[in-house]
mmCIF file of C-alpha atoms and ligand atoms in Angstrom:
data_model
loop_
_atom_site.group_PDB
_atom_site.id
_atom_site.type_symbol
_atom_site.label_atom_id
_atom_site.label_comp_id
_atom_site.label_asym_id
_atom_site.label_seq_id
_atom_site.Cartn_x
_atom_site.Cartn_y
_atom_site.Cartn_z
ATOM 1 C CA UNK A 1 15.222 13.886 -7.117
ATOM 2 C CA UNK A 2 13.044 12.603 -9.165
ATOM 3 C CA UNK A 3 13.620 10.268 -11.690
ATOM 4 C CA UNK A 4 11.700 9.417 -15.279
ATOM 5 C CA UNK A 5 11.941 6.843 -18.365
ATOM 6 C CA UNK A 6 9.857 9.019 -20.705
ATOM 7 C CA UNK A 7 7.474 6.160 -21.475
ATOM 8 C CA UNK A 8 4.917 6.850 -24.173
ATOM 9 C CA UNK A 9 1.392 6.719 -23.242
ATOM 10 C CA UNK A 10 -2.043 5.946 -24.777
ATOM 11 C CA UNK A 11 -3.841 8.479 -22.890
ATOM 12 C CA UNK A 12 -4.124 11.352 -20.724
ATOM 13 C CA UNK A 13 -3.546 11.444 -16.877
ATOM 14 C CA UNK A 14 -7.508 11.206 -15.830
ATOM 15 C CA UNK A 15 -6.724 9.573 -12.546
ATOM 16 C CA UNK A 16 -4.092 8.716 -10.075
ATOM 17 C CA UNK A 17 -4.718 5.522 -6.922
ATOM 18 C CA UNK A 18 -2.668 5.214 -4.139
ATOM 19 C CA UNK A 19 -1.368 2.807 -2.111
ATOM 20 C CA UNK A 20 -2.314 3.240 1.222
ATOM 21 C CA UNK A 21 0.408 1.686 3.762
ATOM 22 C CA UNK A 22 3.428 3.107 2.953
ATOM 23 C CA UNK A 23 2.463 5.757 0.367
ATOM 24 C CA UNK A 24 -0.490 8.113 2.346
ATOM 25 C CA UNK A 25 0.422 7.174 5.464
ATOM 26 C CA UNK A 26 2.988 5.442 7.403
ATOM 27 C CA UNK A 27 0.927 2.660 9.130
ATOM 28 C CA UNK A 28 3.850 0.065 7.127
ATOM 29 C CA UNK A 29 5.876 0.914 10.220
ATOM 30 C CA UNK A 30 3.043 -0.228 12.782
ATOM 31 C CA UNK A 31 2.690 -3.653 10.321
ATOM 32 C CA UNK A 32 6.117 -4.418 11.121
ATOM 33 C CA UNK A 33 5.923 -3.983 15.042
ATOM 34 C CA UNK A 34 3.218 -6.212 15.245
ATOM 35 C CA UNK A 35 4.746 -8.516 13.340
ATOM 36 C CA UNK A 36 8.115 -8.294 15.083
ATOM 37 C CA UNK A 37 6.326 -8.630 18.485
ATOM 38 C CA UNK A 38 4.244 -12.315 17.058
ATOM 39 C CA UNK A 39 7.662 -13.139 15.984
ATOM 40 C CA UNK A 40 9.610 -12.689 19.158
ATOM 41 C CA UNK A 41 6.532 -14.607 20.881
ATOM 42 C CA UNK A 42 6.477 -17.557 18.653
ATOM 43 C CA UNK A 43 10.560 -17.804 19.141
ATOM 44 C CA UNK A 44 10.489 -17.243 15.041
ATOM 45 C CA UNK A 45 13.470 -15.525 13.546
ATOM 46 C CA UNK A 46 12.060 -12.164 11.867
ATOM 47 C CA UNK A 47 13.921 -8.702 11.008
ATOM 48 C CA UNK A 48 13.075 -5.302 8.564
ATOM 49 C CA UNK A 49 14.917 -7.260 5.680
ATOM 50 C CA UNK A 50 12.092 -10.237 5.566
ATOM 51 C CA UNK A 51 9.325 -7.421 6.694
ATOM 52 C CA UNK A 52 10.232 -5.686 3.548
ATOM 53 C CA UNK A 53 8.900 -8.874 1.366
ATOM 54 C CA UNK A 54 5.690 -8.285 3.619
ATOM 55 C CA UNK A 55 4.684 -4.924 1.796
ATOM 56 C CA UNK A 56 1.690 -4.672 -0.525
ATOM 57 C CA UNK A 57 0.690 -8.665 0.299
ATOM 58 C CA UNK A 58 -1.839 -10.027 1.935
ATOM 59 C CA UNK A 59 -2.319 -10.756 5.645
ATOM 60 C CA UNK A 60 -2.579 -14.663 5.164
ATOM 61 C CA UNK A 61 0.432 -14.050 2.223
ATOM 62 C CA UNK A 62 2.414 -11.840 5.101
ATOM 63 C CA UNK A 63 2.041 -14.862 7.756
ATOM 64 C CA UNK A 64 3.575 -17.557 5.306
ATOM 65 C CA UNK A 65 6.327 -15.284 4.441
ATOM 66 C CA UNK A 66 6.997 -14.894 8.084
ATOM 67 C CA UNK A 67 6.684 -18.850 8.665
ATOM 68 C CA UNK A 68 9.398 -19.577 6.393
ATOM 69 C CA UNK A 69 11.732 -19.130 9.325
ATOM 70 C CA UNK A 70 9.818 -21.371 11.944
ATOM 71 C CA UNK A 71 11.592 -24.237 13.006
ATOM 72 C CA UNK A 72 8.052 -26.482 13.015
ATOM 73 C CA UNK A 73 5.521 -26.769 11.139
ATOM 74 C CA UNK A 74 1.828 -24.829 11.834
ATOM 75 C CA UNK A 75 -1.821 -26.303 11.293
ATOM 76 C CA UNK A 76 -3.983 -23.610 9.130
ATOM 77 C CA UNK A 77 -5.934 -23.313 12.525
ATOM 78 C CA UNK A 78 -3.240 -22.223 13.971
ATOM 79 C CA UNK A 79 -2.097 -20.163 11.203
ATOM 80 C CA UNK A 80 -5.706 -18.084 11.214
ATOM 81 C CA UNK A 81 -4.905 -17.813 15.011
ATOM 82 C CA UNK A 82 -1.720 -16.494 14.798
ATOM 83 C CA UNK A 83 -2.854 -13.972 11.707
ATOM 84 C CA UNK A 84 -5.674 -13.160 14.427
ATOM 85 C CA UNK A 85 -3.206 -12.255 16.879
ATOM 86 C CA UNK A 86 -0.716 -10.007 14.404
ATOM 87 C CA UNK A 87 -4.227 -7.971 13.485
ATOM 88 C CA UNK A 88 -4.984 -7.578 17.239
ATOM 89 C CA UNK A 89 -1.360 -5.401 17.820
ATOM 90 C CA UNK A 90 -1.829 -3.596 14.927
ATOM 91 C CA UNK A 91 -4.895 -2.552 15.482
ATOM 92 C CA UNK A 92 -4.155 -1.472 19.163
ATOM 93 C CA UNK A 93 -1.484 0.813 17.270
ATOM 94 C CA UNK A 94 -3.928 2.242 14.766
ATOM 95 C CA UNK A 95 -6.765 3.070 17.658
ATOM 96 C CA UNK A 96 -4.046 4.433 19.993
ATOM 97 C CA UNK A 97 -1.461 6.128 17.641
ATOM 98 C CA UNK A 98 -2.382 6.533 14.824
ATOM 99 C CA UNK A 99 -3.741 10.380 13.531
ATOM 100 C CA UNK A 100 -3.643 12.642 10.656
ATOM 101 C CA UNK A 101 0.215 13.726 11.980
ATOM 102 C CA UNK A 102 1.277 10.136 9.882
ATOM 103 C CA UNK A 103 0.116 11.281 6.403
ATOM 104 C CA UNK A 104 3.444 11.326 4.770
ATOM 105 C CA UNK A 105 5.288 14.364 3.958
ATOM 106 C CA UNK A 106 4.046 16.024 0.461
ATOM 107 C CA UNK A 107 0.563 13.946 0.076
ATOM 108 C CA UNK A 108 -1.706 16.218 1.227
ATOM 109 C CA UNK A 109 -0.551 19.267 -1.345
ATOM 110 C CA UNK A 110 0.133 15.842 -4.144
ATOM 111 C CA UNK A 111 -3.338 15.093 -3.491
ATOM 112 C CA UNK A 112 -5.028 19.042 -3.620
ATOM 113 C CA UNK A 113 -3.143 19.555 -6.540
ATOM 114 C CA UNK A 114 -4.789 16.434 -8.377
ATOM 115 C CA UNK A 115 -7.980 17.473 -7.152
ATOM 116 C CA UNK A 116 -7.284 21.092 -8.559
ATOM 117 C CA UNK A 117 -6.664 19.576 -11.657
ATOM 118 C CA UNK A 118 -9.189 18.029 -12.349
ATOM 119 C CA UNK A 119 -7.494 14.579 -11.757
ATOM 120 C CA UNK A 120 -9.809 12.051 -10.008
ATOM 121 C CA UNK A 121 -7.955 9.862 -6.972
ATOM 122 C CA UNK A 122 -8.576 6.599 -5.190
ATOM 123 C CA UNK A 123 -7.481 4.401 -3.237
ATOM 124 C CA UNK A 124 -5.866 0.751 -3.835
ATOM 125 C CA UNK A 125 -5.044 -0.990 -0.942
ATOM 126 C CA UNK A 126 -4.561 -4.573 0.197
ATOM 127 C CA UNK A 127 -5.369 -4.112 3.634
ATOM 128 C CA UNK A 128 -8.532 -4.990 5.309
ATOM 129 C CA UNK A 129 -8.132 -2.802 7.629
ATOM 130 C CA UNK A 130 -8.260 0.327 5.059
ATOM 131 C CA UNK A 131 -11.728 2.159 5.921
ATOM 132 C CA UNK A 132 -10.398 1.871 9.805
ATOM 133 C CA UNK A 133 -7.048 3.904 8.403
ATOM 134 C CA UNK A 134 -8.905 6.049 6.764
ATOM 135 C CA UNK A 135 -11.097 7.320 9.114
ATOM 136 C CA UNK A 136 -8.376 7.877 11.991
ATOM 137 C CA UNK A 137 -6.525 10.409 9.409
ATOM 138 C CA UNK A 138 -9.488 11.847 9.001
ATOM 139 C CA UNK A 139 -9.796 10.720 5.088
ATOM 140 C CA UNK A 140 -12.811 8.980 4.967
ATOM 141 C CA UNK A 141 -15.265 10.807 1.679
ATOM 142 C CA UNK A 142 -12.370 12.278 0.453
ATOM 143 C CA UNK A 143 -11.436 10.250 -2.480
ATOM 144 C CA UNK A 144 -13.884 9.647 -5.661
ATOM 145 C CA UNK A 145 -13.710 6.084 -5.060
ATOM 146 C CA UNK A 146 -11.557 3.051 -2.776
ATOM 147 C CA UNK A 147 -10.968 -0.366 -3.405
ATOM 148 C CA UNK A 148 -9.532 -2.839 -0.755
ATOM 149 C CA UNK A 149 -8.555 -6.045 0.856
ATOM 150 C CA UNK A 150 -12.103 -6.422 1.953
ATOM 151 C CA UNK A 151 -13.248 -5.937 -2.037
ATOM 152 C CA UNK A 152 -11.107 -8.459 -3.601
ATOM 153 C CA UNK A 153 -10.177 -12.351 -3.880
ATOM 154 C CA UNK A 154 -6.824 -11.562 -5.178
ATOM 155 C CA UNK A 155 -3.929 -9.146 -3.336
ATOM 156 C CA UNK A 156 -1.078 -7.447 -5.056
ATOM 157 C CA UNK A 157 1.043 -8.693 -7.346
ATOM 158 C CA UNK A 158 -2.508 -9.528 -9.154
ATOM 159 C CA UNK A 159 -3.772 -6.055 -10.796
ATOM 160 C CA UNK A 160 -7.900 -6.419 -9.081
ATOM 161 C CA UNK A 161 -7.099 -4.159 -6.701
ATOM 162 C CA UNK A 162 -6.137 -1.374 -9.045
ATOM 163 C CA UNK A 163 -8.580 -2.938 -11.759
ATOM 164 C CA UNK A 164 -11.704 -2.094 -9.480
ATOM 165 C CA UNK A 165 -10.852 1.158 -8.057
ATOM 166 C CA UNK A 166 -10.747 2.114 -12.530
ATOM 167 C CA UNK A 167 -13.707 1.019 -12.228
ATOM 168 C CA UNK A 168 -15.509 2.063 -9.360
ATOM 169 C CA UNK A 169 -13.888 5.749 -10.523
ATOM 170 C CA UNK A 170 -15.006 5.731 -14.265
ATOM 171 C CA UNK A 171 -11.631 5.377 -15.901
ATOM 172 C CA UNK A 172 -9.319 3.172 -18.215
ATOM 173 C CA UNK A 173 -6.727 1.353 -16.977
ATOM 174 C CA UNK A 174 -4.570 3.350 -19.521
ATOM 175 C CA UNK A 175 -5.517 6.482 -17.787
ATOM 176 C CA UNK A 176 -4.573 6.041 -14.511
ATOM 177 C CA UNK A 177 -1.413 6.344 -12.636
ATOM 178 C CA UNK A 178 -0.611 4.290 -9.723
ATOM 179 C CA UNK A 179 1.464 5.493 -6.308
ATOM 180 C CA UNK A 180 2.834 2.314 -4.754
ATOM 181 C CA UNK A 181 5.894 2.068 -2.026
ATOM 182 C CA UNK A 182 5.935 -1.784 -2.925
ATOM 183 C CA UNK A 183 7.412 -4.386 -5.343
ATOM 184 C CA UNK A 184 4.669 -6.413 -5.530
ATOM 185 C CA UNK A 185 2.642 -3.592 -6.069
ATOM 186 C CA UNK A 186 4.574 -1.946 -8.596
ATOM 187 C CA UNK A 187 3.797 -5.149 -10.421
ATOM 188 C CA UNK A 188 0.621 -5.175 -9.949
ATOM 189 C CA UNK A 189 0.062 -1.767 -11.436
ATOM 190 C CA UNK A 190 2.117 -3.434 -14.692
ATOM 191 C CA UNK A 191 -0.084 -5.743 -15.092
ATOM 192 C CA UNK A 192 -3.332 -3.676 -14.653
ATOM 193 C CA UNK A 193 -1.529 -1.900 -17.665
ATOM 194 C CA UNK A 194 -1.358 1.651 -15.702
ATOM 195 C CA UNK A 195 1.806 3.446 -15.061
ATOM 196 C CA UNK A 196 3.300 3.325 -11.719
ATOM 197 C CA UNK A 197 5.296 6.025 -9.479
ATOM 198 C CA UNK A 198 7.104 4.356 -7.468
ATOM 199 C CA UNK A 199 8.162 5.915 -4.062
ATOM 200 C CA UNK A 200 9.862 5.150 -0.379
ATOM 201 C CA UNK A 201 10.822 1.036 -0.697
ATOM 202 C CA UNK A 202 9.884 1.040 -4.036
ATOM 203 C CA UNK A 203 11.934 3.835 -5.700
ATOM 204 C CA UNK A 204 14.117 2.979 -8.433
ATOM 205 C CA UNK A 205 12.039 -0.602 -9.438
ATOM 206 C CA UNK A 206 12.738 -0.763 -13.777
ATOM 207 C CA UNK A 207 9.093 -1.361 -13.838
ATOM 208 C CA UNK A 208 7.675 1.861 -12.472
ATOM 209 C CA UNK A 209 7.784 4.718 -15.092
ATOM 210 C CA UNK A 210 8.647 7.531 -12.288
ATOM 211 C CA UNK A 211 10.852 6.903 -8.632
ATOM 212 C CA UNK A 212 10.787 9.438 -6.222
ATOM 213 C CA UNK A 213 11.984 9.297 -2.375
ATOM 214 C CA UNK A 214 8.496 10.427 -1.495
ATOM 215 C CA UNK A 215 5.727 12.282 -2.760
ATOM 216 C CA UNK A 216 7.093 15.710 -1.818
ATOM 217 C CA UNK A 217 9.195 16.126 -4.614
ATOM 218 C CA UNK A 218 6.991 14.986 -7.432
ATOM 219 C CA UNK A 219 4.569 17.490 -9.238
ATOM 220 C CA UNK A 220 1.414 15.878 -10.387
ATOM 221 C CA UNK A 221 2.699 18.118 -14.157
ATOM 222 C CA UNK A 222 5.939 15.854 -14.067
ATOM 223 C CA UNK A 223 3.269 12.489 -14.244
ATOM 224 C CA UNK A 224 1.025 14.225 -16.878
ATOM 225 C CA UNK A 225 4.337 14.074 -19.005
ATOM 226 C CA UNK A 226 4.274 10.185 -19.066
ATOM 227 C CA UNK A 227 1.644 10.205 -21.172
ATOM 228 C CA UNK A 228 1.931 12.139 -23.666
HETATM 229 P P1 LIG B 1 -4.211 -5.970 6.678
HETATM 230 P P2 LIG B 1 -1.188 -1.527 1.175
HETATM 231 C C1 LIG B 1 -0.939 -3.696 2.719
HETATM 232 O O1 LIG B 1 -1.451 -2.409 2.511
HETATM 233 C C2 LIG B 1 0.337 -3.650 3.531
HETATM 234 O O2 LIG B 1 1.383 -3.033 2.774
HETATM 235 C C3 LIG B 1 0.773 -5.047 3.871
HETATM 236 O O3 LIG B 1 1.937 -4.997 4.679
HETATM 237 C C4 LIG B 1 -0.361 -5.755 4.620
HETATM 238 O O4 LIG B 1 0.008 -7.095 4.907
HETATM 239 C C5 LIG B 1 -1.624 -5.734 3.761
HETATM 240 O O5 LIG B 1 -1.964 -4.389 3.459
HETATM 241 C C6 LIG B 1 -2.812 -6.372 4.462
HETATM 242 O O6 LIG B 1 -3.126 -5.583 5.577
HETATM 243 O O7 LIG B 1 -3.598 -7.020 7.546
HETATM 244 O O8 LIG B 1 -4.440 -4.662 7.399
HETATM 245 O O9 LIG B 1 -5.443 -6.454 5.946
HETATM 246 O O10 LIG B 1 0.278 -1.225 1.176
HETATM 247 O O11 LIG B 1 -1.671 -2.362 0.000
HETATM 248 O O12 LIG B 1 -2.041 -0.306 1.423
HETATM 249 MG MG1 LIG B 2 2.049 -0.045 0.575
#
Protein backbone atom coordinates (compact mmCIF):
# COMPACT_ATOMS: atom_id res chain seq x y z
CA UNK A 1 0.00 0.00 0.00
CA UNK A 2 0.92 3.08 -0.52
CA UNK A 3 2.07 5.38 1.84
CA UNK A 4 2.01 9.53 2.03
CA UNK A 5 3.25 12.52 4.43
CA UNK A 6 0.88 15.09 2.91
CA UNK A 7 3.73 17.52 2.23
CA UNK A 8 2.69 20.94 0.98
CA UNK A 9 3.86 21.96 -2.32
CA UNK A 10 4.75 25.14 -4.29
CA UNK A 11 3.45 23.95 -7.47
CA UNK A 12 1.62 21.70 -9.61
CA UNK A 13 2.75 18.16 -10.78
CA UNK A 14 4.14 19.33 -14.46
CA UNK A 15 6.61 16.51 -14.61
CA UNK A 16 7.70 13.28 -13.15
CA UNK A 17 11.84 11.59 -13.89
CA UNK A 18 12.66 8.28 -13.24
CA UNK A 19 15.29 6.41 -12.17
CA UNK A 20 16.24 4.01 -14.51
CA UNK A 21 17.98 0.81 -12.76
CA UNK A 22 15.77 -0.32 -10.38
CA UNK A 23 12.66 1.80 -11.02
CA UNK A 24 11.79 1.16 -15.15
CA UNK A 25 13.53 -1.73 -15.37
CA UNK A 26 15.26 -4.30 -13.43
CA UNK A 27 18.83 -4.15 -14.92
CA UNK A 28 19.91 -3.42 -10.73
CA UNK A 29 19.78 -7.21 -10.63
CA UNK A 30 22.29 -7.70 -13.68
CA UNK A 31 24.66 -4.77 -11.75
CA UNK A 32 24.92 -7.01 -8.95
CA UNK A 33 25.92 -10.29 -10.92
CA UNK A 34 28.59 -8.65 -12.50
CA UNK A 35 29.73 -7.36 -9.61
CA UNK A 36 29.43 -10.56 -7.60
CA UNK A 37 31.28 -12.45 -10.41
CA UNK A 38 34.59 -9.45 -10.28
CA UNK A 39 34.27 -10.11 -6.68
CA UNK A 40 34.55 -13.85 -6.54
CA UNK A 41 37.53 -13.35 -9.18
CA UNK A 42 39.48 -10.86 -7.26
CA UNK A 43 39.03 -13.28 -3.96
CA UNK A 44 37.12 -9.92 -2.49
CA UNK A 45 34.42 -10.52 0.05
CA UNK A 46 31.05 -9.07 -1.60
CA UNK A 47 27.20 -9.99 -0.88
CA UNK A 48 23.42 -8.20 -1.74
CA UNK A 49 23.84 -6.32 1.70
CA UNK A 50 27.11 -4.19 0.41
CA UNK A 51 25.49 -4.31 -3.36
CA UNK A 52 22.63 -2.48 -1.88
CA UNK A 53 25.07 0.67 -0.97
CA UNK A 54 25.97 0.28 -4.81
CA UNK A 55 22.47 1.64 -6.06
CA UNK A 56 22.06 5.05 -7.68
CA UNK A 57 26.21 5.67 -7.47
CA UNK A 58 28.54 5.85 -9.81
CA UNK A 59 30.58 3.12 -11.52
CA UNK A 60 34.05 4.45 -10.18
CA UNK A 61 31.85 5.27 -6.63
CA UNK A 62 30.41 1.41 -6.95
CA UNK A 63 34.17 -0.02 -7.33
CA UNK A 64 35.48 1.80 -4.08
CA UNK A 65 32.53 0.68 -2.20
CA UNK A 66 33.29 -2.79 -3.30
CA UNK A 67 37.18 -2.32 -2.44
CA UNK A 68 36.50 -1.64 1.05
CA UNK A 69 36.62 -5.37 1.61
CA UNK A 70 39.97 -6.15 -0.31
CA UNK A 71 42.60 -7.36 1.72
CA UNK A 72 45.39 -5.12 -0.47
CA UNK A 73 45.52 -2.21 -1.70
CA UNK A 74 44.75 -1.32 -5.76
CA UNK A 75 46.66 1.27 -8.08
CA UNK A 76 43.90 3.63 -9.92
CA UNK A 77 45.20 1.71 -13.09
CA UNK A 78 44.14 -1.09 -11.82
CA UNK A 79 41.07 0.25 -10.41
CA UNK A 80 39.91 1.64 -14.16
CA UNK A 81 40.81 -2.01 -15.18
CA UNK A 82 38.87 -3.70 -12.88
CA UNK A 83 35.73 -1.05 -13.40
CA UNK A 84 36.50 -2.07 -17.19
CA UNK A 85 36.01 -5.56 -16.47
CA UNK A 86 32.58 -5.19 -14.12
CA UNK A 87 31.13 -3.06 -17.38
CA UNK A 88 32.22 -5.90 -19.74
CA UNK A 89 29.68 -8.66 -17.70
CA UNK A 90 27.12 -6.36 -17.50
CA UNK A 91 26.99 -5.49 -20.67
CA UNK A 92 27.12 -9.17 -21.97
CA UNK A 93 23.82 -9.39 -19.73
CA UNK A 94 22.15 -6.35 -21.22
CA UNK A 95 22.98 -7.51 -25.10
CA UNK A 96 21.97 -11.11 -24.27
CA UNK A 97 19.08 -10.79 -21.71
CA UNK A 98 17.92 -8.04 -21.43
CA UNK A 99 14.24 -7.05 -23.36
CA UNK A 100 11.15 -5.14 -22.86
CA UNK A 101 9.82 -8.42 -20.56
CA UNK A 102 12.17 -6.47 -17.54
CA UNK A 103 10.16 -3.19 -17.45
CA UNK A 104 8.87 -3.51 -13.99
CA UNK A 105 5.43 -4.38 -13.15
CA UNK A 106 2.96 -1.15 -13.30
CA UNK A 107 5.45 1.35 -15.33
CA UNK A 108 4.23 1.07 -18.51
CA UNK A 109 0.31 2.03 -17.52
CA UNK A 110 2.34 4.73 -14.58
CA UNK A 111 3.97 6.08 -17.50
CA UNK A 112 0.66 6.25 -20.23
CA UNK A 113 -1.20 7.64 -17.60
CA UNK A 114 1.36 10.65 -17.13
CA UNK A 115 1.49 11.02 -20.68
CA UNK A 116 -2.45 11.12 -20.76
CA UNK A 117 -2.26 13.71 -18.41
CA UNK A 118 -0.56 15.88 -19.70
CA UNK A 119 2.45 15.22 -17.33
CA UNK A 120 5.85 15.43 -19.13
CA UNK A 121 8.52 12.39 -18.09
CA UNK A 122 12.25 11.87 -18.23
CA UNK A 123 14.71 10.12 -17.37
CA UNK A 124 17.51 10.54 -14.50
CA UNK A 125 19.93 8.05 -14.42
CA UNK A 126 23.51 7.58 -13.25
CA UNK A 127 24.43 5.01 -15.54
CA UNK A 128 26.47 5.38 -18.59
CA UNK A 129 25.18 2.78 -19.99
CA UNK A 130 21.46 4.38 -20.10
CA UNK A 131 20.79 5.03 -24.01
CA UNK A 132 22.12 1.16 -24.42
CA UNK A 133 19.08 0.23 -21.73
CA UNK A 134 16.94 2.11 -23.34
CA UNK A 135 17.03 0.99 -26.61
CA UNK A 136 16.95 -2.91 -25.73
CA UNK A 137 13.36 -2.19 -23.97
CA UNK A 138 12.52 -0.64 -26.79
CA UNK A 139 12.26 3.03 -25.01
CA UNK A 140 14.44 5.00 -26.88
CA UNK A 141 12.14 8.63 -28.19
CA UNK A 142 9.77 7.90 -25.75
CA UNK A 143 10.43 10.30 -23.03
CA UNK A 144 10.39 14.33 -23.54
CA UNK A 145 13.82 14.46 -22.41
CA UNK A 146 16.94 12.06 -20.51
CA UNK A 147 19.73 12.99 -18.57
CA UNK A 148 22.62 10.54 -17.62
CA UNK A 149 25.91 9.34 -16.37
CA UNK A 150 27.36 10.28 -19.67
CA UNK A 151 25.78 14.11 -19.12
CA UNK A 152 27.11 14.85 -15.79
CA UNK A 153 30.38 15.41 -13.55
CA UNK A 154 28.52 14.64 -10.46
CA UNK A 155 26.35 11.15 -9.65
CA UNK A 156 23.61 10.81 -7.13
CA UNK A 157 23.53 11.91 -3.95
CA UNK A 158 24.40 15.39 -5.88
CA UNK A 159 20.91 16.70 -7.45
CA UNK A 160 22.69 17.42 -11.51
CA UNK A 161 21.27 14.56 -12.62
CA UNK A 162 17.72 15.48 -11.80
CA UNK A 163 18.72 19.31 -12.16
CA UNK A 164 19.38 18.80 -16.03
CA UNK A 165 16.71 16.52 -17.04
CA UNK A 166 14.27 20.03 -15.40
CA UNK A 167 15.99 21.49 -17.63
CA UNK A 168 16.39 19.79 -20.71
CA UNK A 169 12.28 19.20 -20.14
CA UNK A 170 11.24 22.91 -19.50
CA UNK A 171 10.31 22.65 -15.86
CA UNK A 172 11.05 23.87 -12.18
CA UNK A 173 12.61 21.89 -9.90
CA UNK A 174 9.46 22.53 -7.71
CA UNK A 175 7.38 20.92 -10.32
CA UNK A 176 8.72 17.78 -10.76
CA UNK A 177 8.44 14.55 -9.00
CA UNK A 178 11.16 12.12 -8.84
CA UNK A 179 10.80 7.96 -8.96
CA UNK A 180 13.97 6.61 -7.36
CA UNK A 181 14.50 2.82 -5.86
CA UNK A 182 17.71 4.33 -4.11
CA UNK A 183 18.96 6.14 -0.95
CA UNK A 184 21.31 8.10 -2.47
CA UNK A 185 18.96 9.00 -4.92
CA UNK A 186 16.19 9.81 -2.81
CA UNK A 187 18.65 12.39 -1.58
CA UNK A 188 19.49 13.60 -4.43
CA UNK A 189 15.98 14.44 -5.46
CA UNK A 190 15.96 16.47 -1.79
CA UNK A 191 18.39 18.38 -2.66
CA UNK A 192 17.32 19.24 -6.29
CA UNK A 193 14.28 20.50 -4.12
CA UNK A 194 11.67 18.05 -6.04
CA UNK A 195 9.59 15.55 -4.28
CA UNK A 196 10.55 12.01 -4.39
CA UNK A 197 8.43 8.58 -4.60
CA UNK A 198 10.28 6.32 -3.35
CA UNK A 199 9.81 2.61 -4.44
CA UNK A 200 11.43 -1.18 -4.30
CA UNK A 201 14.89 -0.57 -1.93
CA UNK A 202 13.93 2.70 -1.31
CA UNK A 203 10.37 2.50 0.14
CA UNK A 204 9.76 3.87 3.41
CA UNK A 205 13.13 6.48 3.34
CA UNK A 206 11.63 9.80 5.80
CA UNK A 207 12.91 11.81 2.98
CA UNK A 208 10.73 10.73 0.10
CA UNK A 209 7.18 12.30 0.30
CA UNK A 210 5.40 8.94 -1.13
CA UNK A 211 6.77 4.89 -0.60
CA UNK A 212 5.30 2.39 -2.55
CA UNK A 213 6.50 -1.42 -3.12
CA UNK A 214 6.49 -0.62 -6.80
CA UNK A 215 4.93 1.46 -9.24
CA UNK A 216 1.83 -0.71 -9.68
CA UNK A 217 0.05 0.49 -6.88
CA UNK A 218 0.58 4.20 -7.15
CA UNK A 219 -1.83 6.43 -9.29
CA UNK A 220 -0.10 9.31 -10.89
CA UNK A 221 -3.72 11.38 -9.00
CA UNK A 222 -2.28 10.12 -5.54
CA UNK A 223 1.29 12.30 -6.54
CA UNK A 224 -0.74 15.29 -7.91
CA UNK A 225 -2.02 15.43 -4.19
CA UNK A 226 1.53 16.30 -2.86
CA UNK A 227 1.33 19.39 -4.19
CA UNK A 228 -1.36 20.95 -3.57
P1 LIG B 1 26.95 2.24 -15.20
P2 LIG B 1 20.36 4.44 -11.89
C1 LIG B 1 22.83 3.46 -11.58
O1 LIG B 1 21.68 3.63 -12.37
C2 LIG B 1 22.80 2.12 -10.87
O2 LIG B 1 21.76 2.10 -9.89
C3 LIG B 1 24.11 1.90 -10.16
O3 LIG B 1 24.10 0.62 -9.54
C4 LIG B 1 25.25 1.98 -11.18
O4 LIG B 1 26.50 1.83 -10.53
C5 LIG B 1 25.19 3.34 -11.89
O5 LIG B 1 23.93 3.49 -12.51
C6 LIG B 1 26.26 3.48 -12.96
O6 LIG B 1 25.99 2.54 -13.96
O7 LIG B 1 28.08 1.42 -14.69
O8 LIG B 1 26.04 1.49 -16.15
O9 LIG B 1 27.39 3.58 -15.76
O10 LIG B 1 19.78 3.64 -10.77
O11 LIG B 1 20.82 5.84 -11.51
O12 LIG B 1 19.50 4.41 -13.14
MG1 LIG C 1 18.13 3.01 -9.44
Amino acid sequence: MEQGMGMTGEGKLRAVIFDLDGVIVSTDEFHYRAWQKLADEEGIYFDRTINERLRGVSRMESLAILLESAVRDYTEGEKLVLAARKNGYYRQFLDTAVSSADILPGVMPFLEACKAAGIKIAVGSSSRNSPTILERIGLTDYFDATADGNDIANSKPHPEVFLLAAERLGVPPGECMVVEDAEAGVAAAVAAGMKCLAVGSAAGDPRAALSAASLETVRWQRCQGLFE
